[in-house]
Coordinates of C-alpha atoms in Angstrom, one line a residue:
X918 CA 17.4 -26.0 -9.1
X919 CA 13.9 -27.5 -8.7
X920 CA 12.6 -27.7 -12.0
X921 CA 9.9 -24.5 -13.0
X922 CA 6.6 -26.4 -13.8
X923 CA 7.2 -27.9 -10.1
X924 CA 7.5 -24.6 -8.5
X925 CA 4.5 -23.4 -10.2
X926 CA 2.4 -26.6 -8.9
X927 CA 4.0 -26.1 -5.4
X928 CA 2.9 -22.3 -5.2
X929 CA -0.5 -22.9 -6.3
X930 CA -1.0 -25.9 -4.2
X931 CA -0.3 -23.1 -1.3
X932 CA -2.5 -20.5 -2.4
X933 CA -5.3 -23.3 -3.0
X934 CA -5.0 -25.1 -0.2
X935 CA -5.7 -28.0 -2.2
X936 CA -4.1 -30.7 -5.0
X937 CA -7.6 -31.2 -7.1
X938 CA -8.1 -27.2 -7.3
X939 CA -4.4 -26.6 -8.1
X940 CA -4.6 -29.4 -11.1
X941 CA -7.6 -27.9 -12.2
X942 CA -6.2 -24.3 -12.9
X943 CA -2.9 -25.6 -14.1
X944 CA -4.5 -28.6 -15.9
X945 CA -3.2 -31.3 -15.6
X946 CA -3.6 -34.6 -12.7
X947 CA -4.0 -34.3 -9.3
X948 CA -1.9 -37.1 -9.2
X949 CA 0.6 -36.5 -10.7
X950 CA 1.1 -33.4 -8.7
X951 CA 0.7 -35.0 -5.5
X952 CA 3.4 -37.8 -6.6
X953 CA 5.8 -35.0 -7.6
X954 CA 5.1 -33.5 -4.0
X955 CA 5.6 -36.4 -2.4
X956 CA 9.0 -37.2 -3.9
X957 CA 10.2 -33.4 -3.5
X958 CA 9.6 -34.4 0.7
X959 CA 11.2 -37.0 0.5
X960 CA 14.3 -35.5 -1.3
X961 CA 14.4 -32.8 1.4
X962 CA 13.3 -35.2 4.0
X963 CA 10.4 -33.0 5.9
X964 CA 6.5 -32.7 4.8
X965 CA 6.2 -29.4 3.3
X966 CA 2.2 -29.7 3.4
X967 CA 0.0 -31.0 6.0
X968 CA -3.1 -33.4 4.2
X969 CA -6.6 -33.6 6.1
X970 CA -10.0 -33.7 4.8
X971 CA -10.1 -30.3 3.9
X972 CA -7.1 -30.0 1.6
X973 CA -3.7 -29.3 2.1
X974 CA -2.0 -26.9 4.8
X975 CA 1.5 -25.7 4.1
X976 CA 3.6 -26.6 7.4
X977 CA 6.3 -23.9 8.9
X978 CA 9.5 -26.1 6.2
X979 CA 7.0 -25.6 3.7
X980 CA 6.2 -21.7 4.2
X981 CA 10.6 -21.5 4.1
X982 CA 10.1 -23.3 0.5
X983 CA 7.0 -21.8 -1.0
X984 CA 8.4 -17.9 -0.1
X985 CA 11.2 -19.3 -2.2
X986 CA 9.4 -20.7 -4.8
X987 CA 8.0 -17.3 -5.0
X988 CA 10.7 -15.3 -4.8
X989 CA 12.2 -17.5 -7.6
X990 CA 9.1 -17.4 -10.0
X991 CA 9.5 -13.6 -10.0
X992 CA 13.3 -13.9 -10.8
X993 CA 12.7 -16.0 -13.8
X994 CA 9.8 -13.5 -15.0
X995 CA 12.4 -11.0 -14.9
X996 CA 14.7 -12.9 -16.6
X997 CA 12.5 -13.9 -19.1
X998 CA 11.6 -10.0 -19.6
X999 CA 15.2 -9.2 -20.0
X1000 CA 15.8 -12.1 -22.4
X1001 CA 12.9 -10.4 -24.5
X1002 CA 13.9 -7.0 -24.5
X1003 CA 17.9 -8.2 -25.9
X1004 CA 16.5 -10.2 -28.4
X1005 CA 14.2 -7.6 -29.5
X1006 CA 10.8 -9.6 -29.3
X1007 CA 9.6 -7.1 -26.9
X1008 CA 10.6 -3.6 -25.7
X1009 CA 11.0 -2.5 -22.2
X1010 CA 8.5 -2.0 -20.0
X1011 CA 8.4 0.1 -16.4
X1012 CA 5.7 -1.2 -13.6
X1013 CA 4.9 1.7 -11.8
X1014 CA 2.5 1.1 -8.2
X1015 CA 0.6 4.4 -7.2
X1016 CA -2.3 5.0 -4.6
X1017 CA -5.7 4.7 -5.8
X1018 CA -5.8 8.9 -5.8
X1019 CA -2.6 9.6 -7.8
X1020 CA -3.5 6.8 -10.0
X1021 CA -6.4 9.0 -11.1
X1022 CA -5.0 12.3 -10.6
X1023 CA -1.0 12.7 -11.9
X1024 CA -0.3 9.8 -13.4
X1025 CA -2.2 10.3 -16.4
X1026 CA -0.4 13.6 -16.9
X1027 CA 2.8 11.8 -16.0
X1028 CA 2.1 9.0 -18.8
X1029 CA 1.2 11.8 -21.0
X1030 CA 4.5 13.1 -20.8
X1031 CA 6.7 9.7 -20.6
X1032 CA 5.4 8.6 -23.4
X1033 CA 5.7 11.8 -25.7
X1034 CA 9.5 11.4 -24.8
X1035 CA 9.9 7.4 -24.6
X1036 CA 7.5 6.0 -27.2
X1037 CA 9.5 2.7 -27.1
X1038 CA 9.0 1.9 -23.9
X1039 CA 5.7 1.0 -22.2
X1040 CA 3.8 1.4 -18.7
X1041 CA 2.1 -0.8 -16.6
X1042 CA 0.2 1.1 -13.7
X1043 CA -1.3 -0.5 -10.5
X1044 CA -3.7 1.1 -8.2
X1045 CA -3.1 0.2 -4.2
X1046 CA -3.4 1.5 -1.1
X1047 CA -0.2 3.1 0.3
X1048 CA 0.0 -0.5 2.3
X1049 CA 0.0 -2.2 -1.3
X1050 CA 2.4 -0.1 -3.1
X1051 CA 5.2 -1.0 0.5
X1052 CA 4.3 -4.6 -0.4
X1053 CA 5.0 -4.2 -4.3
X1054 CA 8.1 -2.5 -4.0
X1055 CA 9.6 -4.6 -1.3
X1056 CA 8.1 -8.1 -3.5
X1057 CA 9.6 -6.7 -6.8
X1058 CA 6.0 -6.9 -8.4
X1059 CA 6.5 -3.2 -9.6
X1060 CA 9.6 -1.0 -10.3
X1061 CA 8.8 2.4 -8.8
X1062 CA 6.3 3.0 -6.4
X1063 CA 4.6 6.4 -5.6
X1064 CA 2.8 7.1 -2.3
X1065 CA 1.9 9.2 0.2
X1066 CA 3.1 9.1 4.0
X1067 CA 3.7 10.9 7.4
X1068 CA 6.2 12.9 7.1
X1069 CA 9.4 11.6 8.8
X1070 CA 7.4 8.9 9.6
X1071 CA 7.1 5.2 8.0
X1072 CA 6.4 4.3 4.7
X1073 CA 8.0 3.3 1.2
X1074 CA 11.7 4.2 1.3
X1075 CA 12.3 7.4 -0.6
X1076 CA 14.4 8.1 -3.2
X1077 CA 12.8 11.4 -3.5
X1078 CA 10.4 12.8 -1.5
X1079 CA 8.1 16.0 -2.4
X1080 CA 6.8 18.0 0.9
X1081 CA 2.7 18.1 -0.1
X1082 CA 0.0 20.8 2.2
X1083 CA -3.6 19.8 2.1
X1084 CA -6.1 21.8 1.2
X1085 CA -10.0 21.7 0.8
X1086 CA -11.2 21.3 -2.4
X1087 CA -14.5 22.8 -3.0
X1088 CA -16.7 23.5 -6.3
X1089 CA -15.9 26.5 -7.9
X1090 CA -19.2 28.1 -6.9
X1091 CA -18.6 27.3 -3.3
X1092 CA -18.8 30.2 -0.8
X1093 CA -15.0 29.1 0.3
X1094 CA -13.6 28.5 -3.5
X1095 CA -12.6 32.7 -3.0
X1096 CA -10.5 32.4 -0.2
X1097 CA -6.8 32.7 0.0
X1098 CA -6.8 30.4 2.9
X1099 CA -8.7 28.6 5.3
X1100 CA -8.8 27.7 9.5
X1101 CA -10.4 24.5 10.7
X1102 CA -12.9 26.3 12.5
X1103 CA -14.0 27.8 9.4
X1104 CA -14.1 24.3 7.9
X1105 CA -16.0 22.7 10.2
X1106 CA -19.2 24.1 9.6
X1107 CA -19.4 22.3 6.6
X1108 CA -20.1 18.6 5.5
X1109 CA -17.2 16.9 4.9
X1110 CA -16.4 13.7 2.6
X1111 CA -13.2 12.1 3.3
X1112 CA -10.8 9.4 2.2
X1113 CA -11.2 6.6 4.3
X1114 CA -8.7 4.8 6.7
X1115 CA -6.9 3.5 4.6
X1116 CA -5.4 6.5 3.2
X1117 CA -2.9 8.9 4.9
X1118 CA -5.2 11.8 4.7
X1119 CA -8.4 10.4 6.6
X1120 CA -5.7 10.1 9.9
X1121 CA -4.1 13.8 8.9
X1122 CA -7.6 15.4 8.9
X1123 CA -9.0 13.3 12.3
X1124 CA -6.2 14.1 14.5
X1125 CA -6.5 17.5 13.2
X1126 CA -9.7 18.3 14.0
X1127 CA -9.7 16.6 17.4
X1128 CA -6.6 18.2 18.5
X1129 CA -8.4 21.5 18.0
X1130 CA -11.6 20.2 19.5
X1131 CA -13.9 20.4 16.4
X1132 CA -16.5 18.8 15.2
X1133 CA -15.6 16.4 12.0
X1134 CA -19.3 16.4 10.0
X1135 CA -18.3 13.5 7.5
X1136 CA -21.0 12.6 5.5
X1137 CA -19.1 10.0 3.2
X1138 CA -15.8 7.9 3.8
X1139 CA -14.4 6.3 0.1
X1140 CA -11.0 5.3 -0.8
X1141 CA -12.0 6.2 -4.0
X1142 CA -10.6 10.0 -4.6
X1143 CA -12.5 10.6 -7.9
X1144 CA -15.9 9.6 -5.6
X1145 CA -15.0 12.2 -3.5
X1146 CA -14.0 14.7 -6.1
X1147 CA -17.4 14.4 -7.9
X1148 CA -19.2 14.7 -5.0
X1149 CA -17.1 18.0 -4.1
X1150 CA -17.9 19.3 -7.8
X1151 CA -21.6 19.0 -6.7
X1152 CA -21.3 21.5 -4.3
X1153 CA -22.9 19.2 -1.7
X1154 CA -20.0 19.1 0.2
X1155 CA -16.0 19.7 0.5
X1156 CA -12.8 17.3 0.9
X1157 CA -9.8 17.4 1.7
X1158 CA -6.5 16.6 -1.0
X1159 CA -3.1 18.1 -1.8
X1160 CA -2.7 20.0 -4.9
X1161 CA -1.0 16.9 -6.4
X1162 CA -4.1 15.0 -6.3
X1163 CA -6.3 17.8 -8.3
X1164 CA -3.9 19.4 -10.4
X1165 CA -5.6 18.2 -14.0
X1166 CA -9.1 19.1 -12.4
X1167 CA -7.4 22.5 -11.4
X1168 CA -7.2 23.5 -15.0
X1169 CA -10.6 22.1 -16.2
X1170 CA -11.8 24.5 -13.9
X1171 CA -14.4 22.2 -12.3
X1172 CA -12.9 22.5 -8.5
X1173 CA -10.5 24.5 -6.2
X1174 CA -8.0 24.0 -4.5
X1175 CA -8.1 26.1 -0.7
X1176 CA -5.1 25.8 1.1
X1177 CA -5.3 25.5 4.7
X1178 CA -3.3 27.9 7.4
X1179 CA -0.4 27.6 8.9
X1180 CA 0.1 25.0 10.6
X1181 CA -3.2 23.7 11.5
X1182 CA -3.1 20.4 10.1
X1183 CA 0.0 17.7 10.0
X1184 CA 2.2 18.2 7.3
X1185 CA 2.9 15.0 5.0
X1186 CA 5.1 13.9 1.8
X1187 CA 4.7 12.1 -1.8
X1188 CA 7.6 9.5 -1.7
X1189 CA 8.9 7.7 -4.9
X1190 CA 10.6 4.5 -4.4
X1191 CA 12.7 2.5 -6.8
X1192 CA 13.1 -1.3 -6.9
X1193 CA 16.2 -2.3 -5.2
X1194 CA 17.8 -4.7 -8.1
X1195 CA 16.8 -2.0 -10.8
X1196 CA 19.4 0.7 -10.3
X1197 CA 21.2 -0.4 -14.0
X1198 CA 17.9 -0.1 -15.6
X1199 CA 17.5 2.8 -17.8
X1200 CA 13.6 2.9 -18.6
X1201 CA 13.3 2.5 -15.2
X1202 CA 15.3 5.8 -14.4
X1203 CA 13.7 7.6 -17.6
X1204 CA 10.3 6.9 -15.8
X1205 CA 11.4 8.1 -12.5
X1206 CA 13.4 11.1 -14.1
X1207 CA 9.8 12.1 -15.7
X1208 CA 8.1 12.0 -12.3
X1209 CA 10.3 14.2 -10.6
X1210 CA 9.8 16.7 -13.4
X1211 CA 6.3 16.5 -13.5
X1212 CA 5.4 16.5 -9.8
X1213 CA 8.4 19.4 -9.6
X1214 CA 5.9 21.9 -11.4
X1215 CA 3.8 21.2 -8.5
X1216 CA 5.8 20.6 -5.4
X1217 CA 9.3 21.3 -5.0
X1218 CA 11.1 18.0 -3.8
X1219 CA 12.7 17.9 -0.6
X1220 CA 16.6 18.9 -0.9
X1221 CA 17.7 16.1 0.4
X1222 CA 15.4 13.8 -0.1
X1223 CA 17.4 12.1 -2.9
X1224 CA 19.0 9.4 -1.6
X1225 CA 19.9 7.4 -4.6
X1226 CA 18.7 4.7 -2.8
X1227 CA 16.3 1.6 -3.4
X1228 CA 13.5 -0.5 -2.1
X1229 CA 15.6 -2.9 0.4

């Protein structure tokens, strides 16, 4: 096994594109990294970097070693946590990866709950884009990952899945906070702000609206879902969210929650996916036992949806 400090100088190399900016993070030579390279190619008997003026450019052996290197690295972090937690220096920790939206809206309430009921173990959260929570899951850098997607469509794979209907969300003194329901048509006589692309509701919302041949009056595009819920509390214009994403405002009172009819938008799902090498951790199922009862109060899960399966 190549020894740890090497893979370390190897990886950064990669990500710097360069010896002399690699030394200087990890401190120490530039030399002494580049002799260390040097004899690593000749052991293996290929160049794993192309040198020219620039810096250093990782050649196609080199991308086969550094994803290992990688992929290595991560093991012996998780090792080293595991180590920890038996010896009792630290206690376990779950790394959960939610969208930007649900990072803000649920998972407060969720945290809230887990730790009332675990107070041992401890909760790293990272916000992403639905893109960035896929990647974390299928990279191991988190051990549950919560995200929306189409429904039967691509995405995080799903060891539960809850069905979610938008809805607009408006101030509570807007004229539409009293209906039971909304159309399009109705909706589309006032200014909208919307998640951007890179969330699963700005593509809901456009095909939406031009299937049914209406007008989409966007005034603002964010990924950011508390932007767009403070500008909706304003009463300068509405948005579009599922219930999951507002719930804690719901109760403050500051904004409702409109559902709209029928089938006049695409429907889409909140998927939770697990960690493929994590099925014999236990925080890890604790944590994904609290999501499913929290987000159950709000949407029932699909019935079959649990798989019992994990991140591949």
């Amino acid at each position: 096994m190549l020894h740890s400090t090497l893979l370390a100088q190897i990886d950064e190399v990669a990500r710097r594109g360069s010896i002399r900016a690699a030394a200087d993070v990890l401190n120490v030579s530039a030399s002494s990294i580049n002799r260390r390279i040097i004899q690593l190619e000749e052991e293996m008997g290929t160049p794993l970097f192309i040198r020219h003026s620039g810096g250093m450019k990782v050649t196609a052996a080199g991308e086969v070693v550094v994803a290992h290197i990688r992929q290595t690295l991560r093991d012996s972090e998780r090792m080293k946590k595991r180590l920890g937690e038996l010896a009792g220096a630290d206690g376990p920790r779950v790394r959960i990866s939610a969208m930007h939206g649900l990072a803000a809206g649920i998972i407060p309430l969720i945290l809230r709950v887990f730790r009332s009921e675990n107070p041992g173990i401890a909760i790293t959260v990272r916000s992403q884009t639905e893109a960035g929570v896929e990647s974390d899951l299928a990279n191991g850098e988190c051990d549950l990952g919560l995200a929306y997607a189409w429904a039967n469509g691509t995405g995080i794979t799903a060891n539960l899945a809850f069905p979610t209907r938008l809805g607009v969300v408006v101030s509570r003194e807007h004229p539409l906070a009293s209906r039971p329901h909304l159309r399009l048509a109705e909706i589309a006589k006032w200014p909208i702000v919307l998640p951007d692309e890179s969330v699963t509701i700005n593509h809901l919302v456009t095909e939406a609206f031009a299937v049914a041949g209406f007008p989409l009056r966007t005034t603002v595009l964010s990924n950011s879902i508390e932007l767009l819920k403070s500008i909706a509390r304003t009463g300068e214009a509405i948005t579009f969210l599922s219930r999951i994403d507002v719930e804690e405002d719901l109760k403050e009172g500051y904004l409702v929650y409109v559902p709209i009819h029928g089938r006049d938008i695409a429907s889409h799902e909140l998927r939770l996916g697990r960690r493929k090498d994590s099925t014999l951790d236990t925080a890890v199922t604790r944590a994904e036992e609290c999501i499913r009862k929290v987000i159950s109060k709000i949407e029932t899960p699909l019935a079959d949806s649990y798989t019992g399966k994990t991140a591949e």
